[in-house]
Amino acid sequence: MLVALAESAFVALLLLALVVSVFTALLLLALVESAFVALLLLALVVSVFTALLLLALVESVFVALLLLALVVSAFTALLLLALVESAFVALLLLALVVSALTALLEVLVAATSADTGRLVTSIPNPSENTEIPITAQFLPHLYNL
């Protein structure tokens, strides 16, 4: 009977060892599971960080495009300024041509007499002018004709 009691105590110890090993296996499984969950959380954090980096990259590309647009608009403004400047230079050249033609016309008028077409040899004195002005033909009452 003592052998049966010892045998049943041994079986009880074996069952207890089996329960403890199952419990230990469950604890190890929970530890592996929590490590796996921690890795998944770490992967989530890494993917969020990667998404933020990609967002920063997209933002920097957008800022670069805005700066490029600023440079293009400045270049366009310079082209418009060059257009205005060339128009101003064209007006100055036109004024120069008109001035040269006016000077040439003044030389031609000064070199010929208005009435006869003869060359003028001296500058006429207005006090010695005995000719009737051309306006006297149209306004004789001003000149008592």
C-alpha positions as semicolon CSV with decimal commas, in nm:
position;residue;x (nm);y (nm);z (nm)
1;M;0,000;0,000;0,000
2;L;0,285;0,226;0,073
3;V;0,419;0,155;-0,273
4;A;0,083;0,251;-0,424
5;L;0,080;0,569;-0,219
6;A;0,433;0,650;-0,329
7;E;0,340;0,565;-0,682
8;S;0,036;0,792;-0,678
9;A;0,243;1,070;-0,520
10;F;0,497;1,026;-0,796
11;V;0,223;1,038;-1,061
12;A;0,084;1,348;-0,893
13;L;0,430;1,506;-0,907
14;L;0,460;1,409;-1,272
15;L;0,120;1,564;-1,344
16;L;0,224;1,875;-1,152
17;A;0,546;1,889;-1,356
18;L;0,337;1,851;-1,674
19;V;0,106;2,135;-1,566
20;V;0,406;2,354;-1,478
21;S;0,572;2,279;-1,814
22;V;0,247;2,356;-1,999
23;F;0,218;2,680;-1,802
24;T;0,584;2,760;-1,880
25;A;0,521;2,686;-2,248
26;L;0,222;2,918;-2,241
27;L;0,434;3,187;-2,075
28;L;0,705;3,142;-2,340
29;L;0,440;3,160;-2,611
30;A;0,306;3,482;-2,459
31;L;0,663;3,618;-2,446
32;V;0,718;3,533;-2,814
33;E;0,383;3,684;-2,899
34;S;0,462;4,006;-2,713
35;A;0,801;4,024;-2,886
36;F;0,623;3,980;-3,219
37;V;0,373;4,252;-3,128
38;A;0,664;4,476;-3,026
39;L;0,824;4,412;-3,366
40;L;0,496;4,493;-3,537
41;L;0,469;4,817;-3,338
42;L;0,829;4,898;-3,428
43;A;0,748;4,831;-3,795
44;L;0,447;5,062;-3,761
45;V;0,664;5,336;-3,611
46;V;0,923;5,289;-3,884
47;S;0,657;5,306;-4,154
48;V;0,511;5,623;-4,000
49;F;0,859;5,775;-3,990
50;T;0,915;5,672;-4,352
51;A;0,582;5,830;-4,447
52;L;0,688;6,151;-4,273
53;L;1,018;6,146;-4,461
54;L;0,835;6,096;-4,791
55;L;0,602;6,382;-4,701
56;A;0,903;6,600;-4,627
57;L;1,049;6,499;-4,964
58;V;0,727;6,588;-5,144
59;E;0,714;6,918;-4,955
60;S;1,072;7,002;-5,049
61;V;0,996;6,922;-5,414
62;F;0,694;7,152;-5,392
63;V;0,906;7,428;-5,238
64;A;1,164;7,377;-5,512
65;L;0,887;7,415;-5,772
66;L;0,768;7,734;-5,601
67;L;1,122;7,871;-5,605
68;L;1,151;7,774;-5,970
69;A;0,826;7,958;-6,039
70;L;0,970;8,260;-5,858
71;V;1,285;8,246;-6,073
72;V;1,076;8,209;-6,390
73;S;0,860;8,507;-6,295
74;A;1,172;8,716;-6,221
75;F;1,314;8,614;-6,558
76;T;0,985;8,708;-6,725
77;A;0,994;9,045;-6,550
78;L;1,347;9,098;-6,680
79;L;1,233;9,009;-7,031
80;L;0,947;9,258;-7,004
81;L;1,191;9,519;-6,876
82;A;1,417;9,448;-7,173
83;L;1,117;9,489;-7,403
84;V;1,032;9,824;-7,246
85;E;1,395;9,928;-7,263
86;S;1,420;9,836;-7,632
87;A;1,100;10,030;-7,703
88;F;1,249;10,328;-7,520
89;V;1,572;10,295;-7,722
90;A;1,365;10,277;-8,041
91;L;1,187;10,599;-7,941
92;L;1,523;10,762;-7,868
93;L;1,653;10,654;-8,209
94;L;1,337;10,788;-8,371
95;A;1,387;11,118;-8,187
96;L;1,748;11,123;-8,307
97;V;1,639;11,066;-8,669
98;V;1,370;11,335;-8,640
99;S;1,624;11,572;-8,486
100;A;1,873;11,504;-8,766
101;L;1,604;11,556;-9,029
102;T;1,493;11,877;-8,857
103;A;1,853;12,003;-8,848
104;L;1,893;11,917;-9,217
105;L;1,569;12,095;-9,297
106;E;1,681;12,402;-9,100
107;V;2,007;12,404;-9,292
108;L;1,820;12,382;-9,621
109;V;1,579;12,657;-9,520
110;A;1,861;12,876;-9,397
111;A;2,058;12,820;-9,716
112;T;1,777;12,922;-9,953
113;S;1,550;13,224;-9,963
114;A;1,185;13,155;-9,896
115;D;1,063;13,381;-10,175
116;T;1,310;13,335;-10,458
117;G;1,484;13,008;-10,390
118;R;1,820;13,183;-10,406
119;L;2,100;13,117;-10,162
120;V;2,103;13,352;-9,867
121;T;2,439;13,520;-9,833
122;S;2,372;13,711;-9,513
123;I;2,133;13,699;-9,222
124;P;1,847;13,942;-9,294
125;N;1,777;14,224;-9,052
126;P;1,409;14,234;-8,955
127;S;1,408;14,614;-8,928
128;E;1,518;14,642;-9,293
129;N;1,247;14,408;-9,414
130;T;1,030;14,605;-9,659
131;E;0,835;14,313;-9,793
132;I;0,470;14,270;-9,706
133;P;0,423;13,964;-9,487
134;I;0,224;13,679;-9,637
135;T;-0,043;13,722;-9,373
136;A;-0,117;14,068;-9,517
137;Q;-0,277;13,903;-9,817
138;F;-0,535;13,735;-9,594
139;L;-0,568;14,000;-9,321
140;P;-0,523;14,340;-9,497
141;H;-0,705;14,532;-9,227
142;L;-0,423;14,451;-8,979
143;Y;-0,164;14,608;-9,208
144;N;-0,371;14,911;-9,329
145;L;-0,347;14,809;-9,692
